[in-house]
């Protein structure tokens, strides 16, 4: 019994740390010369939006810059022949995450099919993406990095496709070119540290604030969900009924990406 007050104090401290969401240098994702900024989340499959990107989506909805958020999914996830069902699941998930109905699209392209062994062609991705970026005046594209979080080849094809598009748009003087940001893939241990990982990330932000650290242009934007955001993310995941096998529940319990998103601006090596 003598340890009960100590345990209670620790639990209370942890809950207080995680109760509210926290962000660092998040305006770096947004083009502040355009009002409102127009952000496109580019994903490969239905469920990517909530398994990986939910902390960012929910935080951007609270941003004082009031960005307009768009979602483009490049396949219907038809690897198991249930693409139509997965399209409906994506609709419900985006409803929960708060992406407007007129700002979301799902592509069905014969060369962009859900396939865990296939890397998608960057030129085809750029061709598909181009009209959406131009028509909706997208200022920032958010997607996976070249490790794709889970090493899925469809995932890590996306930043290469966007980079290809940016190069082609750069040659047109009358078309604005979006910036490209990629979600950082972390090593396996922190990737599945879940709650402790979120606490460490939060303490890092608190320490920077305590030291009056000012972010620079190279400081990575960080979004950390609070408890309410975590529960919203869980609801969005549960909307994907077809994907809820046993290890998905473990993912919800232990994944860092349920809590933390860190971003870097993607720079082409040939730029």
PDB file of C-alpha atoms in Angstrom:
ATOM      1  CA  UNK A   1       0.000   0.000   0.000  1.00  0.00           C
ATOM      2  CA  UNK A   2       2.910   2.344   0.633  1.00  0.00           C
ATOM      3  CA  UNK A   3       3.618   2.425  -3.115  1.00  0.00           C
ATOM      4  CA  UNK A   4       0.057   3.331  -4.072  1.00  0.00           C
ATOM      5  CA  UNK A   5       0.462   7.135  -3.640  1.00  0.00           C
ATOM      6  CA  UNK A   6       3.646   6.985  -5.731  1.00  0.00           C
ATOM      7  CA  UNK A   7       1.974   4.970  -8.499  1.00  0.00           C
ATOM      8  CA  UNK A   8      -1.031   7.292  -8.450  1.00  0.00           C
ATOM      9  CA  UNK A   9       1.260  10.319  -8.723  1.00  0.00           C
ATOM     10  CA  UNK A  10       3.121   8.790 -11.679  1.00  0.00           C
ATOM     11  CA  UNK A  11      -0.104   7.903 -13.496  1.00  0.00           C
ATOM     12  CA  UNK A  12      -1.483  11.393 -12.871  1.00  0.00           C
ATOM     13  CA  UNK A  13       1.721  12.955 -14.201  1.00  0.00           C
ATOM     14  CA  UNK A  14       1.676  10.815 -17.339  1.00  0.00           C
ATOM     15  CA  UNK A  15      -1.969  11.586 -18.002  1.00  0.00           C
ATOM     16  CA  UNK A  16      -1.330  15.288 -17.555  1.00  0.00           C
ATOM     17  CA  UNK A  17       1.572  15.090 -20.035  1.00  0.00           C
ATOM     18  CA  UNK A  18      -0.569  13.351 -22.642  1.00  0.00           C
ATOM     19  CA  UNK A  19      -3.956  14.932 -21.987  1.00  0.00           C
ATOM     20  CA  UNK A  20      -3.548  17.791 -24.434  1.00  0.00           C
ATOM     21  CA  UNK A  21      -2.038  17.659 -27.919  1.00  0.00           C
ATOM     22  CA  UNK A  22       1.276  19.371 -28.554  1.00  0.00           C
ATOM     23  CA  UNK A  23       3.055  20.662 -31.646  1.00  0.00           C
ATOM     24  CA  UNK A  24       6.440  22.074 -32.568  1.00  0.00           C
ATOM     25  CA  UNK A  25       7.257  24.190 -35.645  1.00  0.00           C
ATOM     26  CA  UNK A  26       4.127  22.939 -37.370  1.00  0.00           C
ATOM     27  CA  UNK A  27       3.569  26.107 -39.386  1.00  0.00           C
ATOM     28  CA  UNK A  28       6.654  25.084 -41.375  1.00  0.00           C
ATOM     29  CA  UNK A  29       4.386  22.647 -43.234  1.00  0.00           C
ATOM     30  CA  UNK A  30       2.135  25.470 -44.385  1.00  0.00           C
ATOM     31  CA  UNK A  31       2.730  28.051 -47.101  1.00  0.00           C
ATOM     32  CA  UNK A  32       1.980  31.244 -45.201  1.00  0.00           C
ATOM     33  CA  UNK A  33       1.994  33.479 -48.276  1.00  0.00           C
ATOM     34  CA  UNK A  34      -1.248  31.821 -49.405  1.00  0.00           C
ATOM     35  CA  UNK A  35      -4.467  32.140 -47.421  1.00  0.00           C
ATOM     36  CA  UNK A  36      -5.623  29.612 -46.616  1.00  0.00           C
ATOM     37  CA  UNK A  37      -2.757  27.159 -47.146  1.00  0.00           C
ATOM     38  CA  UNK A  38      -3.898  24.144 -49.169  1.00  0.00           C
ATOM     39  CA  UNK A  39      -2.489  20.840 -47.950  1.00  0.00           C
ATOM     40  CA  UNK A  40      -2.791  17.541 -49.818  1.00  0.00           C
ATOM     41  CA  UNK A  41      -2.363  14.253 -47.959  1.00  0.00           C
ATOM     42  CA  UNK A  42      -1.215  11.677 -50.521  1.00  0.00           C
ATOM     43  CA  UNK A  43      -1.688   8.026 -49.525  1.00  0.00           C
ATOM     44  CA  UNK A  44      -1.386   4.666 -51.246  1.00  0.00           C
ATOM     45  CA  UNK A  45      -4.233   2.680 -49.676  1.00  0.00           C
ATOM     46  CA  UNK A  46      -7.404   3.129 -47.645  1.00  0.00           C
ATOM     47  CA  UNK A  47      -6.367   3.052 -43.945  1.00  0.00           C
ATOM     48  CA  UNK A  48      -2.995   4.828 -44.490  1.00  0.00           C
ATOM     49  CA  UNK A  49      -4.677   8.093 -43.485  1.00  0.00           C
ATOM     50  CA  UNK A  50      -5.446   6.861 -39.965  1.00  0.00           C
ATOM     51  CA  UNK A  51      -2.710   4.289 -39.315  1.00  0.00           C
ATOM     52  CA  UNK A  52       0.045   6.799 -40.044  1.00  0.00           C
ATOM     53  CA  UNK A  53      -1.101  10.400 -40.539  1.00  0.00           C
ATOM     54  CA  UNK A  54      -3.933  11.045 -38.071  1.00  0.00           C
ATOM     55  CA  UNK A  55      -1.938  13.161 -35.557  1.00  0.00           C
ATOM     56  CA  UNK A  56      -1.121  15.589 -38.377  1.00  0.00           C
ATOM     57  CA  UNK A  57      -4.629  15.745 -39.846  1.00  0.00           C
ATOM     58  CA  UNK A  58      -6.199  16.425 -36.461  1.00  0.00           C
ATOM     59  CA  UNK A  59      -3.596  19.049 -35.546  1.00  0.00           C
ATOM     60  CA  UNK A  60      -3.912  20.904 -38.858  1.00  0.00           C
ATOM     61  CA  UNK A  61      -7.642  21.193 -38.288  1.00  0.00           C
ATOM     62  CA  UNK A  62      -6.815  23.210 -35.138  1.00  0.00           C
ATOM     63  CA  UNK A  63      -4.157  25.395 -36.778  1.00  0.00           C
ATOM     64  CA  UNK A  64      -4.590  29.146 -36.499  1.00  0.00           C
ATOM     65  CA  UNK A  65      -3.736  29.353 -40.216  1.00  0.00           C
ATOM     66  CA  UNK A  66      -6.909  27.339 -41.010  1.00  0.00           C
ATOM     67  CA  UNK A  67      -5.437  25.272 -43.844  1.00  0.00           C
ATOM     68  CA  UNK A  68      -7.728  23.554 -46.316  1.00  0.00           C
ATOM     69  CA  UNK A  69      -7.024  19.822 -46.138  1.00  0.00           C
ATOM     70  CA  UNK A  70      -7.327  17.492 -49.134  1.00  0.00           C
ATOM     71  CA  UNK A  71      -6.923  13.712 -49.355  1.00  0.00           C
ATOM     72  CA  UNK A  72      -5.905  11.725 -52.446  1.00  0.00           C
ATOM     73  CA  UNK A  73      -5.614   7.943 -52.185  1.00  0.00           C
ATOM     74  CA  UNK A  74      -3.948   6.340 -55.220  1.00  0.00           C
ATOM     75  CA  UNK A  75      -5.618   2.925 -54.963  1.00  0.00           C
ATOM     76  CA  UNK A  76      -8.736   1.340 -53.525  1.00  0.00           C
ATOM     77  CA  UNK A  77      -6.715  -1.344 -51.735  1.00  0.00           C
ATOM     78  CA  UNK A  78      -8.051  -4.155 -53.914  1.00  0.00           C
ATOM     79  CA  UNK A  79      -5.260  -6.665 -53.238  1.00  0.00           C
ATOM     80  CA  UNK A  80      -7.763  -9.094 -51.680  1.00  0.00           C
ATOM     81  CA  UNK A  81     -10.614  -8.286 -54.042  1.00  0.00           C
ATOM     82  CA  UNK A  82     -12.515  -6.043 -51.614  1.00  0.00           C
ATOM     83  CA  UNK A  83     -11.697  -2.660 -53.109  1.00  0.00           C
ATOM     84  CA  UNK A  84     -15.298  -1.426 -53.099  1.00  0.00           C
ATOM     85  CA  UNK A  85     -15.665  -2.220 -49.411  1.00  0.00           C
ATOM     86  CA  UNK A  86     -12.409  -0.472 -48.607  1.00  0.00           C
ATOM     87  CA  UNK A  87     -13.519   2.651 -50.471  1.00  0.00           C
ATOM     88  CA  UNK A  88     -16.520   2.883 -48.154  1.00  0.00           C
ATOM     89  CA  UNK A  89     -14.300   2.365 -45.131  1.00  0.00           C
ATOM     90  CA  UNK A  90     -12.061   5.218 -46.255  1.00  0.00           C
ATOM     91  CA  UNK A  91     -15.081   7.502 -46.557  1.00  0.00           C
ATOM     92  CA  UNK A  92     -16.102   6.740 -42.972  1.00  0.00           C
ATOM     93  CA  UNK A  93     -12.549   7.185 -41.673  1.00  0.00           C
ATOM     94  CA  UNK A  94     -12.145  10.591 -43.337  1.00  0.00           C
ATOM     95  CA  UNK A  95     -15.529  11.629 -41.954  1.00  0.00           C
ATOM     96  CA  UNK A  96     -14.197  10.888 -38.464  1.00  0.00           C
ATOM     97  CA  UNK A  97     -10.903  12.697 -39.109  1.00  0.00           C
ATOM     98  CA  UNK A  98     -12.745  15.733 -40.432  1.00  0.00           C
ATOM     99  CA  UNK A  99     -11.685  15.914 -44.096  1.00  0.00           C
ATOM    100  CA  UNK A 100     -14.433  17.588 -46.131  1.00  0.00           C
ATOM    101  CA  UNK A 101     -16.343  15.381 -48.586  1.00  0.00           C
ATOM    102  CA  UNK A 102     -15.517  17.631 -51.562  1.00  0.00           C
ATOM    103  CA  UNK A 103     -11.792  17.479 -50.740  1.00  0.00           C
ATOM    104  CA  UNK A 104     -11.179  13.745 -51.030  1.00  0.00           C
ATOM    105  CA  UNK A 105     -10.621  11.385 -53.936  1.00  0.00           C
ATOM    106  CA  UNK A 106      -9.761   7.723 -54.592  1.00  0.00           C
ATOM    107  CA  UNK A 107      -7.923   6.764 -57.777  1.00  0.00           C
ATOM    108  CA  UNK A 108      -8.387   3.478 -59.620  1.00  0.00           C
ATOM    109  CA  UNK A 109      -5.541   3.220 -62.124  1.00  0.00           C
ATOM    110  CA  UNK A 110      -4.453  -0.081 -63.718  1.00  0.00           C
ATOM    111  CA  UNK A 111      -0.777   0.610 -62.981  1.00  0.00           C
ATOM    112  CA  UNK A 112      -1.377   1.809 -59.415  1.00  0.00           C
ATOM    113  CA  UNK A 113      -2.759  -1.318 -57.828  1.00  0.00           C
ATOM    114  CA  UNK A 114      -2.324  -2.399 -54.212  1.00  0.00           C
ATOM    115  CA  UNK A 115       0.601  -4.811 -54.407  1.00  0.00           C
ATOM    116  CA  UNK A 116       3.104  -5.472 -51.644  1.00  0.00           C
ATOM    117  CA  UNK A 117       5.784  -6.493 -54.156  1.00  0.00           C
ATOM    118  CA  UNK A 118       5.424  -3.658 -56.692  1.00  0.00           C
ATOM    119  CA  UNK A 119       7.019  -0.227 -56.697  1.00  0.00           C
ATOM    120  CA  UNK A 120       4.819   2.211 -58.598  1.00  0.00           C
ATOM    121  CA  UNK A 121       6.207   4.203 -61.492  1.00  0.00           C
ATOM    122  CA  UNK A 122       7.062   7.784 -60.485  1.00  0.00           C
ATOM    123  CA  UNK A 123       6.029   9.234 -63.845  1.00  0.00           C
ATOM    124  CA  UNK A 124       2.571   7.650 -63.632  1.00  0.00           C
ATOM    125  CA  UNK A 125       2.094   8.955 -60.091  1.00  0.00           C
ATOM    126  CA  UNK A 126       3.066  12.432 -61.314  1.00  0.00           C
ATOM    127  CA  UNK A 127       0.612  12.229 -64.226  1.00  0.00           C
ATOM    128  CA  UNK A 128      -2.243  11.207 -61.930  1.00  0.00           C
ATOM    129  CA  UNK A 129      -1.378  13.794 -59.294  1.00  0.00           C
ATOM    130  CA  UNK A 130      -0.787  16.760 -61.603  1.00  0.00           C
ATOM    131  CA  UNK A 131      -4.415  17.861 -62.268  1.00  0.00           C
ATOM    132  CA  UNK A 132      -5.326  17.719 -58.577  1.00  0.00           C
ATOM    133  CA  UNK A 133      -2.345  19.843 -57.567  1.00  0.00           C
ATOM    134  CA  UNK A 134      -2.939  22.430 -60.280  1.00  0.00           C
ATOM    135  CA  UNK A 135      -6.738  22.671 -60.058  1.00  0.00           C
ATOM    136  CA  UNK A 136      -6.796  22.991 -56.267  1.00  0.00           C
ATOM    137  CA  UNK A 137      -3.690  25.187 -55.977  1.00  0.00           C
ATOM    138  CA  UNK A 138      -2.027  22.796 -53.530  1.00  0.00           C
ATOM    139  CA  UNK A 139       0.747  24.477 -51.545  1.00  0.00           C
ATOM    140  CA  UNK A 140       2.080  21.455 -49.584  1.00  0.00           C
ATOM    141  CA  UNK A 141       1.968  17.713 -50.252  1.00  0.00           C
ATOM    142  CA  UNK A 142       2.308  15.378 -47.267  1.00  0.00           C
ATOM    143  CA  UNK A 143       3.157  11.728 -47.826  1.00  0.00           C
ATOM    144  CA  UNK A 144       5.513   8.875 -46.861  1.00  0.00           C
ATOM    145  CA  UNK A 145       9.301   9.023 -46.957  1.00  0.00           C
ATOM    146  CA  UNK A 146      11.504   6.728 -49.040  1.00  0.00           C
ATOM    147  CA  UNK A 147      11.298   4.005 -46.370  1.00  0.00           C
ATOM    148  CA  UNK A 148       7.508   4.138 -46.367  1.00  0.00           C
ATOM    149  CA  UNK A 149       7.175   3.530 -42.589  1.00  0.00           C
ATOM    150  CA  UNK A 150       6.528  -0.190 -43.207  1.00  0.00           C
ATOM    151  CA  UNK A 151       8.838  -0.633 -46.251  1.00  0.00           C
ATOM    152  CA  UNK A 152       5.766  -1.188 -48.434  1.00  0.00           C
ATOM    153  CA  UNK A 153       6.894  -0.411 -52.015  1.00  0.00           C
ATOM    154  CA  UNK A 154       3.608   1.366 -52.821  1.00  0.00           C
ATOM    155  CA  UNK A 155       4.299   3.697 -49.881  1.00  0.00           C
ATOM    156  CA  UNK A 156       7.845   4.656 -50.764  1.00  0.00           C
ATOM    157  CA  UNK A 157       6.884   5.178 -54.411  1.00  0.00           C
ATOM    158  CA  UNK A 158       4.848   8.245 -53.468  1.00  0.00           C
ATOM    159  CA  UNK A 159       7.563  10.800 -52.578  1.00  0.00           C
ATOM    160  CA  UNK A 160       9.427   9.839 -55.750  1.00  0.00           C
ATOM    161  CA  UNK A 161       6.287  10.466 -57.792  1.00  0.00           C
ATOM    162  CA  UNK A 162       5.647  13.841 -56.163  1.00  0.00           C
ATOM    163  CA  UNK A 163       9.300  14.802 -56.650  1.00  0.00           C
ATOM    164  CA  UNK A 164       8.953  13.927 -60.345  1.00  0.00           C
ATOM    165  CA  UNK A 165       5.888  16.167 -60.550  1.00  0.00           C
ATOM    166  CA  UNK A 166       7.625  19.056 -58.797  1.00  0.00           C
ATOM    167  CA  UNK A 167      10.501  18.911 -61.284  1.00  0.00           C
ATOM    168  CA  UNK A 168       8.071  19.060 -64.214  1.00  0.00           C
ATOM    169  CA  UNK A 169       6.078  21.924 -62.685  1.00  0.00           C
ATOM    170  CA  UNK A 170       9.243  23.890 -61.968  1.00  0.00           C
ATOM    171  CA  UNK A 171       9.743  24.333 -65.705  1.00  0.00           C
ATOM    172  CA  UNK A 172       6.406  26.177 -65.997  1.00  0.00           C
ATOM    173  CA  UNK A 173       6.657  29.797 -64.921  1.00  0.00           C
ATOM    174  CA  UNK A 174       2.877  30.252 -64.593  1.00  0.00           C
ATOM    175  CA  UNK A 175       2.238  27.288 -62.264  1.00  0.00           C
ATOM    176  CA  UNK A 176       2.953  27.450 -58.534  1.00  0.00           C
ATOM    177  CA  UNK A 177       5.017  24.544 -57.241  1.00  0.00           C
ATOM    178  CA  UNK A 178       4.002  22.824 -53.981  1.00  0.00           C
ATOM    179  CA  UNK A 179       6.460  21.863 -51.286  1.00  0.00           C
ATOM    180  CA  UNK A 180       6.824  18.185 -50.437  1.00  0.00           C
ATOM    181  CA  UNK A 181       7.055  16.876 -46.877  1.00  0.00           C
ATOM    182  CA  UNK A 182       7.621  13.256 -45.909  1.00  0.00           C
ATOM    183  CA  UNK A 183       6.661  11.478 -42.701  1.00  0.00           C
ATOM    184  CA  UNK A 184       9.795  10.257 -40.917  1.00  0.00           C
ATOM    185  CA  UNK A 185      10.269   6.500 -40.616  1.00  0.00           C
ATOM    186  CA  UNK A 186      11.745   5.770 -37.191  1.00  0.00           C
ATOM    187  CA  UNK A 187      13.673   2.616 -36.167  1.00  0.00           C
ATOM    188  CA  UNK A 188      11.717  -0.444 -35.049  1.00  0.00           C
ATOM    189  CA  UNK A 189      12.126   0.026 -31.289  1.00  0.00           C
ATOM    190  CA  UNK A 190      10.693   3.558 -31.049  1.00  0.00           C
ATOM    191  CA  UNK A 191       8.190   2.712 -33.798  1.00  0.00           C
ATOM    192  CA  UNK A 192       6.486   0.259 -31.458  1.00  0.00           C
ATOM    193  CA  UNK A 193       7.167   2.032 -28.174  1.00  0.00           C
ATOM    194  CA  UNK A 194       3.746   3.660 -28.395  1.00  0.00           C
ATOM    195  CA  UNK A 195       2.861   5.596 -25.274  1.00  0.00           C
ATOM    196  CA  UNK A 196       6.432   5.884 -23.908  1.00  0.00           C
ATOM    197  CA  UNK A 197       7.530   7.186 -27.292  1.00  0.00           C
ATOM    198  CA  UNK A 198       4.835   9.859 -27.166  1.00  0.00           C
ATOM    199  CA  UNK A 199       5.882  10.858 -23.647  1.00  0.00           C
ATOM    200  CA  UNK A 200       9.542  11.198 -24.683  1.00  0.00           C
ATOM    201  CA  UNK A 201       8.539  13.302 -27.690  1.00  0.00           C
ATOM    202  CA  UNK A 202       6.350  15.519 -25.486  1.00  0.00           C
ATOM    203  CA  UNK A 203       9.113  15.992 -22.951  1.00  0.00           C
ATOM    204  CA  UNK A 204      11.433  16.984 -25.789  1.00  0.00           C
ATOM    205  CA  UNK A 205       9.045  19.758 -26.805  1.00  0.00           C
ATOM    206  CA  UNK A 206       8.636  20.876 -23.194  1.00  0.00           C
ATOM    207  CA  UNK A 207      12.401  21.055 -22.730  1.00  0.00           C
ATOM    208  CA  UNK A 208      12.774  23.129 -25.894  1.00  0.00           C
ATOM    209  CA  UNK A 209      10.118  25.543 -24.657  1.00  0.00           C
ATOM    210  CA  UNK A 210      11.833  25.714 -21.242  1.00  0.00           C
ATOM    211  CA  UNK A 211      15.145  26.563 -22.916  1.00  0.00           C
ATOM    212  CA  UNK A 212      13.378  29.146 -25.106  1.00  0.00           C
ATOM    213  CA  UNK A 213      14.546  27.259 -28.195  1.00  0.00           C
ATOM    214  CA  UNK A 214      13.411  28.956 -31.394  1.00  0.00           C
ATOM    215  CA  UNK A 215      12.765  26.650 -34.362  1.00  0.00           C
ATOM    216  CA  UNK A 216      14.768  27.249 -37.523  1.00  0.00           C
ATOM    217  CA  UNK A 217      13.744  26.546 -41.106  1.00  0.00           C
ATOM    218  CA  UNK A 218      15.385  23.135 -40.739  1.00  0.00           C
ATOM    219  CA  UNK A 219      13.687  22.196 -37.464  1.00  0.00           C
ATOM    220  CA  UNK A 220      11.398  19.210 -38.133  1.00  0.00           C
ATOM    221  CA  UNK A 221       7.696  19.849 -37.572  1.00  0.00           C
ATOM    222  CA  UNK A 222       6.304  17.534 -34.875  1.00  0.00           C
ATOM    223  CA  UNK A 223       2.681  16.725 -34.033  1.00  0.00           C
ATOM    224  CA  UNK A 224       1.819  14.846 -30.829  1.00  0.00           C
ATOM    225  CA  UNK A 225      -1.738  13.741 -30.187  1.00  0.00           C
ATOM    226  CA  UNK A 226      -3.480  14.128 -26.873  1.00  0.00           C
ATOM    227  CA  UNK A 227      -5.759  11.483 -25.418  1.00  0.00           C
ATOM    228  CA  UNK A 228      -8.816  12.798 -27.250  1.00  0.00           C
ATOM    229  CA  UNK A 229      -6.958  12.726 -30.577  1.00  0.00           C
ATOM    230  CA  UNK A 230      -5.778   9.188 -29.882  1.00  0.00           C
ATOM    231  CA  UNK A 231      -9.363   8.076 -29.319  1.00  0.00           C
ATOM    232  CA  UNK A 232     -10.452   9.800 -32.545  1.00  0.00           C
ATOM    233  CA  UNK A 233      -7.676   7.991 -34.419  1.00  0.00           C
ATOM    234  CA  UNK A 234      -8.799   4.682 -32.929  1.00  0.00           C
ATOM    235  CA  UNK A 235     -12.366   5.344 -34.117  1.00  0.00           C
ATOM    236  CA  UNK A 236     -11.090   6.083 -37.627  1.00  0.00           C
ATOM    237  CA  UNK A 237      -9.108   2.843 -37.661  1.00  0.00           C
ATOM    238  CA  UNK A 238     -12.093   0.843 -36.479  1.00  0.00           C
ATOM    239  CA  UNK A 239     -14.033   2.198 -39.462  1.00  0.00           C
ATOM    240  CA  UNK A 240     -11.830  -0.079 -41.594  1.00  0.00           C
ATOM    241  CA  UNK A 241     -13.731  -3.241 -40.662  1.00  0.00           C
ATOM    242  CA  UNK A 242     -12.068  -5.418 -43.291  1.00  0.00           C
ATOM    243  CA  UNK A 243      -8.597  -4.694 -41.904  1.00  0.00           C
ATOM    244  CA  UNK A 244      -9.284  -5.382 -38.245  1.00  0.00           C
ATOM    245  CA  UNK A 245      -7.348  -8.590 -37.715  1.00  0.00           C
ATOM    246  CA  UNK A 246      -5.632  -9.290 -34.412  1.00  0.00           C
ATOM    247  CA  UNK A 247      -2.317  -7.517 -35.102  1.00  0.00           C
ATOM    248  CA  UNK A 248      -4.135  -4.269 -35.956  1.00  0.00           C
ATOM    249  CA  UNK A 249      -5.277  -4.072 -32.342  1.00  0.00           C
ATOM    250  CA  UNK A 250      -1.667  -4.496 -31.231  1.00  0.00           C
ATOM    251  CA  UNK A 251      -0.734  -1.707 -33.623  1.00  0.00           C
ATOM    252  CA  UNK A 252      -3.297   0.568 -32.005  1.00  0.00           C
ATOM    253  CA  UNK A 253      -1.790  -0.173 -28.614  1.00  0.00           C
ATOM    254  CA  UNK A 254       1.897   0.097 -29.454  1.00  0.00           C
ATOM    255  CA  UNK A 255       2.477   2.177 -32.577  1.00  0.00           C
ATOM    256  CA  UNK A 256       4.235   5.531 -32.263  1.00  0.00           C
ATOM    257  CA  UNK A 257       2.258   6.781 -35.273  1.00  0.00           C
ATOM    258  CA  UNK A 258      -0.942   6.656 -33.244  1.00  0.00           C
ATOM    259  CA  UNK A 259       0.592   9.494 -31.223  1.00  0.00           C
ATOM    260  CA  UNK A 260       3.509  11.166 -33.005  1.00  0.00           C
ATOM    261  CA  UNK A 261       4.204  12.476 -36.520  1.00  0.00           C
ATOM    262  CA  UNK A 262       7.547  14.033 -37.429  1.00  0.00           C
ATOM    263  CA  UNK A 263       8.115  15.608 -40.844  1.00  0.00           C
ATOM    264  CA  UNK A 264      11.024  16.627 -43.052  1.00  0.00           C
ATOM    265  CA  UNK A 265      10.933  18.533 -46.307  1.00  0.00           C
ATOM    266  CA  UNK A 266      11.755  16.172 -49.140  1.00  0.00           C
ATOM    267  CA  UNK A 267      14.561  17.461 -51.336  1.00  0.00           C
ATOM    268  CA  UNK A 268      15.323  15.819 -54.647  1.00  0.00           C
ATOM    269  CA  UNK A 269      18.924  14.653 -54.876  1.00  0.00           C
ATOM    270  CA  UNK A 270      19.031  15.977 -58.395  1.00  0.00           C
ATOM    271  CA  UNK A 271      17.586  19.380 -57.496  1.00  0.00           C
TER     272      UNK A 271
END
